[in-house]
XYZ file of N, CA and C in Angstrom:
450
model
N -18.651 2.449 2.404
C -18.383 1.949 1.068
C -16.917 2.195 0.726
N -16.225 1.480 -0.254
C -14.897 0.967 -0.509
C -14.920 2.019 -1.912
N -14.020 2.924 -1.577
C -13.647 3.678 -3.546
C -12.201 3.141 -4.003
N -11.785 2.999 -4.574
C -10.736 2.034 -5.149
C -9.574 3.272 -6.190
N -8.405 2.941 -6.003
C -7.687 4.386 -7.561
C -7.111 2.723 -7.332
N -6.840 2.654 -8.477
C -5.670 1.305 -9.038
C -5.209 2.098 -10.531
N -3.993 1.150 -10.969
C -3.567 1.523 -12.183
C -4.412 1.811 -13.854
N -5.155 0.816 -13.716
C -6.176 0.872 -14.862
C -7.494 1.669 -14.590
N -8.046 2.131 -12.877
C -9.500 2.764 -13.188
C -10.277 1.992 -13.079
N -10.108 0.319 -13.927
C -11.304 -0.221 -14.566
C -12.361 -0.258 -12.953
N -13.190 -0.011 -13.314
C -14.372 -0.465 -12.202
C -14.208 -1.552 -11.234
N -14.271 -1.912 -10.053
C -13.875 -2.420 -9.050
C -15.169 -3.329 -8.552
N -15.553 -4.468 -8.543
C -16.883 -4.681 -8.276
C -17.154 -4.740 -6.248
N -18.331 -3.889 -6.535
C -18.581 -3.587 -5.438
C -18.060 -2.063 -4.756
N -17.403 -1.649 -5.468
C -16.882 -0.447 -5.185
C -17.782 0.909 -5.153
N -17.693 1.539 -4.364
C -18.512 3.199 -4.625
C -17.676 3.815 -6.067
N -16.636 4.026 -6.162
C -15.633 4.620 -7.095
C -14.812 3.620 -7.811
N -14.702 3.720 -8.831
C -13.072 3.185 -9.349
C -12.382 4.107 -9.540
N -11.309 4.623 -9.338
C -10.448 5.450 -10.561
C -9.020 5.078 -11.066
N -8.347 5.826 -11.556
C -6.967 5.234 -11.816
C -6.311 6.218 -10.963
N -5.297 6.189 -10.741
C -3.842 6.959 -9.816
C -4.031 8.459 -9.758
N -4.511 8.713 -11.081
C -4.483 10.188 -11.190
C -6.088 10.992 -10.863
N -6.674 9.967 -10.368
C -7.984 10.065 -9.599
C -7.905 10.157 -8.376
N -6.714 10.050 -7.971
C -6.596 9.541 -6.419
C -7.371 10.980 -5.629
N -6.698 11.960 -5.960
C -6.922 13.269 -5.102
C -8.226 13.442 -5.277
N -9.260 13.314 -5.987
C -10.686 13.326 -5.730
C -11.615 12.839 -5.151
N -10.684 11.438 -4.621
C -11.497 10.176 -3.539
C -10.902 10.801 -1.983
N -9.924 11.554 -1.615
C -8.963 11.514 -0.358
C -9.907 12.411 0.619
N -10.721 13.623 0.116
C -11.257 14.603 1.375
C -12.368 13.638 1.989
N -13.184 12.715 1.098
C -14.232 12.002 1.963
C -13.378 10.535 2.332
N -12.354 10.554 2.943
C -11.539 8.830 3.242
C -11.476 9.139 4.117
N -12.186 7.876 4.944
C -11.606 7.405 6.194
C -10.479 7.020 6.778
N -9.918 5.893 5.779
C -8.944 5.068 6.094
C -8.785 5.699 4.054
N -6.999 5.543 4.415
C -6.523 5.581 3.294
C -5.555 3.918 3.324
N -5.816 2.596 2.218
C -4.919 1.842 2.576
C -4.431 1.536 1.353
N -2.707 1.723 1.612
C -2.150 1.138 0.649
C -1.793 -0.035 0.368
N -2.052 -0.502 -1.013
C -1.795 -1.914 -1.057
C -1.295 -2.068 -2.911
N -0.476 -1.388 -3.024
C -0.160 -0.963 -4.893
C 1.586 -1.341 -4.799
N 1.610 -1.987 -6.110
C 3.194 -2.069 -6.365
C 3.866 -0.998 -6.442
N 5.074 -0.896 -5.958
C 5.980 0.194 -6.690
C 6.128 0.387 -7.310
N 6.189 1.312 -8.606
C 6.025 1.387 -9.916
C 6.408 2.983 -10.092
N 6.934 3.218 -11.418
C 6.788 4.614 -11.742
C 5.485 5.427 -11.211
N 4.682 4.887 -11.291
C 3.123 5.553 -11.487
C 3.085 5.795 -9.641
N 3.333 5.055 -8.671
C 3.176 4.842 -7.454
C 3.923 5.196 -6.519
N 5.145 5.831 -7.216
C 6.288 6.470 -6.503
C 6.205 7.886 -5.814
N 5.814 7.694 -4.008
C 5.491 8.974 -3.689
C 3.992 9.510 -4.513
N 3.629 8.449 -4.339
C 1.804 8.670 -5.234
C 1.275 9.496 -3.823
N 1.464 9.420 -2.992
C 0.482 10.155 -1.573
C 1.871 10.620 -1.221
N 1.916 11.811 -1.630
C 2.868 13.108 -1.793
C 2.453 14.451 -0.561
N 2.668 14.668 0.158
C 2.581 16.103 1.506
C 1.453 16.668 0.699
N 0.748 17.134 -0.416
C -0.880 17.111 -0.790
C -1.556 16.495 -0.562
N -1.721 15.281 -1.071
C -2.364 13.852 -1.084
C -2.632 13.964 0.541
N -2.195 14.010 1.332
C -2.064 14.063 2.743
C -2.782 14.875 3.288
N -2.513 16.226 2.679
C -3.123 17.628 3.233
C -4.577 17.551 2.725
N -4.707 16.183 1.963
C -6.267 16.440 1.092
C -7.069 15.314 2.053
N -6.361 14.871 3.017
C -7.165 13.548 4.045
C -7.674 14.518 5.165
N -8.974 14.395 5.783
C -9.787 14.435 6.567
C -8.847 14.753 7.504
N -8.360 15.385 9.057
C -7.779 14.953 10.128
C -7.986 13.648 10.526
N -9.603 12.626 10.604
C -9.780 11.777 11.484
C -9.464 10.960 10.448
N -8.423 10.697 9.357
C -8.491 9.930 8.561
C -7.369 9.277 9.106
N -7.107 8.378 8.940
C -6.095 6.733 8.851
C -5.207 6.590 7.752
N -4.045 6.376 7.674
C -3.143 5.809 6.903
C -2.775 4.340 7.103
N -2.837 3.614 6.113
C -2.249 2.081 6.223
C -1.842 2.067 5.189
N -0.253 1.572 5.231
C 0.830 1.494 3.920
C 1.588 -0.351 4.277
N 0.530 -0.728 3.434
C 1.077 -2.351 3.371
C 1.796 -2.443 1.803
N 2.066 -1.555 1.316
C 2.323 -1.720 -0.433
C 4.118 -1.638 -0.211
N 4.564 -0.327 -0.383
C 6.037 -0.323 -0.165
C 6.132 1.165 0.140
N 7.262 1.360 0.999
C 7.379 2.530 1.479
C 7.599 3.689 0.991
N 8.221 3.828 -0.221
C 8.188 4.823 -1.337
C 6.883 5.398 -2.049
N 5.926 4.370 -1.833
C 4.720 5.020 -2.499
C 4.356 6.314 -1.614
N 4.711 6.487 -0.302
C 4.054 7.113 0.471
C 5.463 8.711 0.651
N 5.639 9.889 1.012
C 5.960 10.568 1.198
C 6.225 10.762 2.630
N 7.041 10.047 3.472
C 7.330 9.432 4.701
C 7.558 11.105 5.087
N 8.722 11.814 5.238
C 8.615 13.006 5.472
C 7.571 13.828 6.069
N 6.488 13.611 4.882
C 5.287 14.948 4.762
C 4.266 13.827 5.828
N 4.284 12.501 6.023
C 3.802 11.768 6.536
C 4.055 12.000 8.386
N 4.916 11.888 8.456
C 5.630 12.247 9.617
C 5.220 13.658 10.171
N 4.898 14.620 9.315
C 4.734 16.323 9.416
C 3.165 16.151 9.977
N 2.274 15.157 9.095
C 1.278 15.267 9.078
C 0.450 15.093 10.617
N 1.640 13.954 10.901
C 0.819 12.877 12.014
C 1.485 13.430 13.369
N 2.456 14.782 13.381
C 2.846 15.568 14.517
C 2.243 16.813 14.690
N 1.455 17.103 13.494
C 0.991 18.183 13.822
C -1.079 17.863 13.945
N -1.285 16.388 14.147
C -2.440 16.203 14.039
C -3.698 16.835 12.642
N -2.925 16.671 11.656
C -3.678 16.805 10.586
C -3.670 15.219 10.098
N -3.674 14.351 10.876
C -3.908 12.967 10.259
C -4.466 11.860 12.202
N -4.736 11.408 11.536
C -5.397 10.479 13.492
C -4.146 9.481 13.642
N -3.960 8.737 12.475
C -2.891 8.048 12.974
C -2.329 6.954 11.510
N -1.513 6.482 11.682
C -0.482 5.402 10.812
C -0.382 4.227 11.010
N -0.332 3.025 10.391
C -0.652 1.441 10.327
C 0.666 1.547 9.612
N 1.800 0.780 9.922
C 2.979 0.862 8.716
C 3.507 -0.086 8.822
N 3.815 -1.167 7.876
C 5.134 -1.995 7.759
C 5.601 -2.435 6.593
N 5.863 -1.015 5.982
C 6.899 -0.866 5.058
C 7.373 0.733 5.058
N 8.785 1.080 4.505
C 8.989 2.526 5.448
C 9.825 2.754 4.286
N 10.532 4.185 3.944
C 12.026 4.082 3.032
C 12.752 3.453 2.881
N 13.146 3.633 4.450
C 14.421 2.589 4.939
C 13.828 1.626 5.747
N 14.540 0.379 5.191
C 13.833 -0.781 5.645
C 15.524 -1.673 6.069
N 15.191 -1.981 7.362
C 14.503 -1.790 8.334
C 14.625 -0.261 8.738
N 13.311 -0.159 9.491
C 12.983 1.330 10.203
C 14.646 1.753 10.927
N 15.357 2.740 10.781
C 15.984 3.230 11.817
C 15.845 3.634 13.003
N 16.478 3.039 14.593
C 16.143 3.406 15.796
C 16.089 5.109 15.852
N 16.494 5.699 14.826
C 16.243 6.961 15.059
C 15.138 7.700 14.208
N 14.563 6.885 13.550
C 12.660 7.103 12.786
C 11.800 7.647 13.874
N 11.550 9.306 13.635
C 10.240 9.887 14.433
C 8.965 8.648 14.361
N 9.245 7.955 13.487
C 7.874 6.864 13.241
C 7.909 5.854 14.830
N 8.907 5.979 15.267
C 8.810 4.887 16.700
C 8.371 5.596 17.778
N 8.425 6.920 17.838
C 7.575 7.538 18.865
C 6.395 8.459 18.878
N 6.323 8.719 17.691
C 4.801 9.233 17.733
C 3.488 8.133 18.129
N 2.892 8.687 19.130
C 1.773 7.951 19.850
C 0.708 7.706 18.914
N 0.588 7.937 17.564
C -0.269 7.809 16.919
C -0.257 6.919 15.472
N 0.710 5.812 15.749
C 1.723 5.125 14.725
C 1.809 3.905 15.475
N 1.254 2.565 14.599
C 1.808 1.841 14.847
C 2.605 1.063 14.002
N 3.648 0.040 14.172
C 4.823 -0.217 13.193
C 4.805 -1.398 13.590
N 4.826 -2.442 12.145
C 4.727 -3.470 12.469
C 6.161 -3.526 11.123
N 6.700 -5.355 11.122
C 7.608 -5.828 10.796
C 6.893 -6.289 9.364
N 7.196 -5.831 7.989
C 7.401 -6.404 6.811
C 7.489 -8.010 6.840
N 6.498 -8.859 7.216
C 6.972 -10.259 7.442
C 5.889 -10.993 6.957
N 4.556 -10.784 5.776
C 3.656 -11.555 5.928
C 4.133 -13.077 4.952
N 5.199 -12.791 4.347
C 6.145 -13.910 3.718
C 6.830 -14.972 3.988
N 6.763 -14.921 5.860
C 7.217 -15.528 6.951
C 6.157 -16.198 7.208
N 4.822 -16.307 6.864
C 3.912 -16.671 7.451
C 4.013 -17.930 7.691
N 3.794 -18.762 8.484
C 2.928 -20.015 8.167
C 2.148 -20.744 6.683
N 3.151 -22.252 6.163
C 2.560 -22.383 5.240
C 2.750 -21.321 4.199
N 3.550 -20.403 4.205
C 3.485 -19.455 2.581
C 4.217 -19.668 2.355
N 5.610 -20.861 2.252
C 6.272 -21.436 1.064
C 5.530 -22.542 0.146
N 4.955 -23.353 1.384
C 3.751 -24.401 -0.002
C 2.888 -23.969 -1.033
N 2.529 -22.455 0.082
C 1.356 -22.077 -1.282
C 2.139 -21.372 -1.913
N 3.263 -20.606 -1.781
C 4.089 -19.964 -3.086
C 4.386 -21.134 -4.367
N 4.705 -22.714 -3.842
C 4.900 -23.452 -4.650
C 3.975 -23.986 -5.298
N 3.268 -24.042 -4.683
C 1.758 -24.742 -5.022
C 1.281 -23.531 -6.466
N 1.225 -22.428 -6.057
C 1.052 -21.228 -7.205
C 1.904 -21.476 -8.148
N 3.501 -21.791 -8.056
C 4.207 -21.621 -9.306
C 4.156 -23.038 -10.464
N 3.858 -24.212 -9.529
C 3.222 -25.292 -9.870
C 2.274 -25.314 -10.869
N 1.387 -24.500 -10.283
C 0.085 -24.683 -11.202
C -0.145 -23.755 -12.541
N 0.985 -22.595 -12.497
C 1.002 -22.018 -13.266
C 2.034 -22.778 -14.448
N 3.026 -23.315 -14.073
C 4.176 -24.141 -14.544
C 3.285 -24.763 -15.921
N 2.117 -25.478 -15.046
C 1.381 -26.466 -15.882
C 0.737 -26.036 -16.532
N 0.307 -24.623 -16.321
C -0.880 -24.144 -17.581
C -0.054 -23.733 -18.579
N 1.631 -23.115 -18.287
C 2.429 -22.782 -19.203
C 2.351 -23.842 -20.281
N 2.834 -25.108 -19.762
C 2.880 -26.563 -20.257
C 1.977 -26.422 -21.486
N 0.890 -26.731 -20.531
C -0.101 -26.978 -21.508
C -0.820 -25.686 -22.659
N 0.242 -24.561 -22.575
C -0.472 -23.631 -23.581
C -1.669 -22.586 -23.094
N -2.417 -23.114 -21.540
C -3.194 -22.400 -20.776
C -2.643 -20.385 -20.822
N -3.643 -20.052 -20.320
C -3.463 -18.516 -19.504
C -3.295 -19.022 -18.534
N -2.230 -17.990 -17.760
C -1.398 -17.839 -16.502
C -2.225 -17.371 -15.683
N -2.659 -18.146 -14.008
C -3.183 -17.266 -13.051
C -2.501 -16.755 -12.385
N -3.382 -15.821 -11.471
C -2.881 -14.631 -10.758
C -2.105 -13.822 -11.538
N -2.916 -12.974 -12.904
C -1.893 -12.178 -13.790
C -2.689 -10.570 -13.653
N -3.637 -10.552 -12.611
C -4.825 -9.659 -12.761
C -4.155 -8.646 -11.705
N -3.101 -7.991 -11.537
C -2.683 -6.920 -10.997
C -3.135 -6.134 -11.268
N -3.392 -5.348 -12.309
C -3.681 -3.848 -12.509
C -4.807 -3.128 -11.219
């Protein structure tokens, strides 16, 4: 089952948990996989801090698809050399691009992929196609989609 911390808490459908940010540390000792996927934000800055970390399972997983600041790269790095973590999914880092001299390129338990899902195939039409359709609900006085971040 899926427990959810987002900015608002509000209930998550389908979720075991909702909480908000400051819930986070009560969902982390039973996580499998920890995945990030949250804007940068005051609230999210270094949100999974060398605690947050120390509060994950060993056989637990990190995946940081959000931005690299949310995460405590450092204590991240500490974590995943001294095997208090199984391993890292990353492509987003501090420094972007990764430096050839990032412990993140040789630890055997890390993999690093390239910040590129914006490159995709087709994701300039549908970026336009989105600003399009929102354009028109502006127009017409409508609510704006895709405004449901929290």
């Amino acid at each position: 089952a899926v427990s959810v911390a987002r900015h608002s808490g509000a209930p998550v459908p389908l979720a075991r948990r909702s909480v908000d940010y400051d819930g986070l540390a009560g969902l982390l000792p039973q996580a499998d996989w920890l995945v990030l996927a949250c804007p940068l934000t005051s609230a999210t800055r270094n949100l999974v801090d060398r605690d947050a970390l120390a509060a994950l399972p060993a056989h637990a997983m990190v995946v940081n698809v959000a931005r690299g600041h949310v995460i405590d790269e450092a204590a991240l790095i500490e974590s995943l050399r001294a095997g208090r973590l199984a391993g890292a999914f990353l492509d987003v880092f501090q420094e972007e691009p990764l430096p050839p001299s990032s412990a993140l390129w040789d630890l055997p338990n890390v993999i690093v992929t390239p910040h590129s899902a914006g490159f995709s195939d087709g994701n300039a039409a549908r970026v336009r196609g989105l600003f399009v359709a929102n354009f028109n609900r502006w127009l017409a006085g409508e609510p704006l989609g895709n405004r449901n971040i929290a």
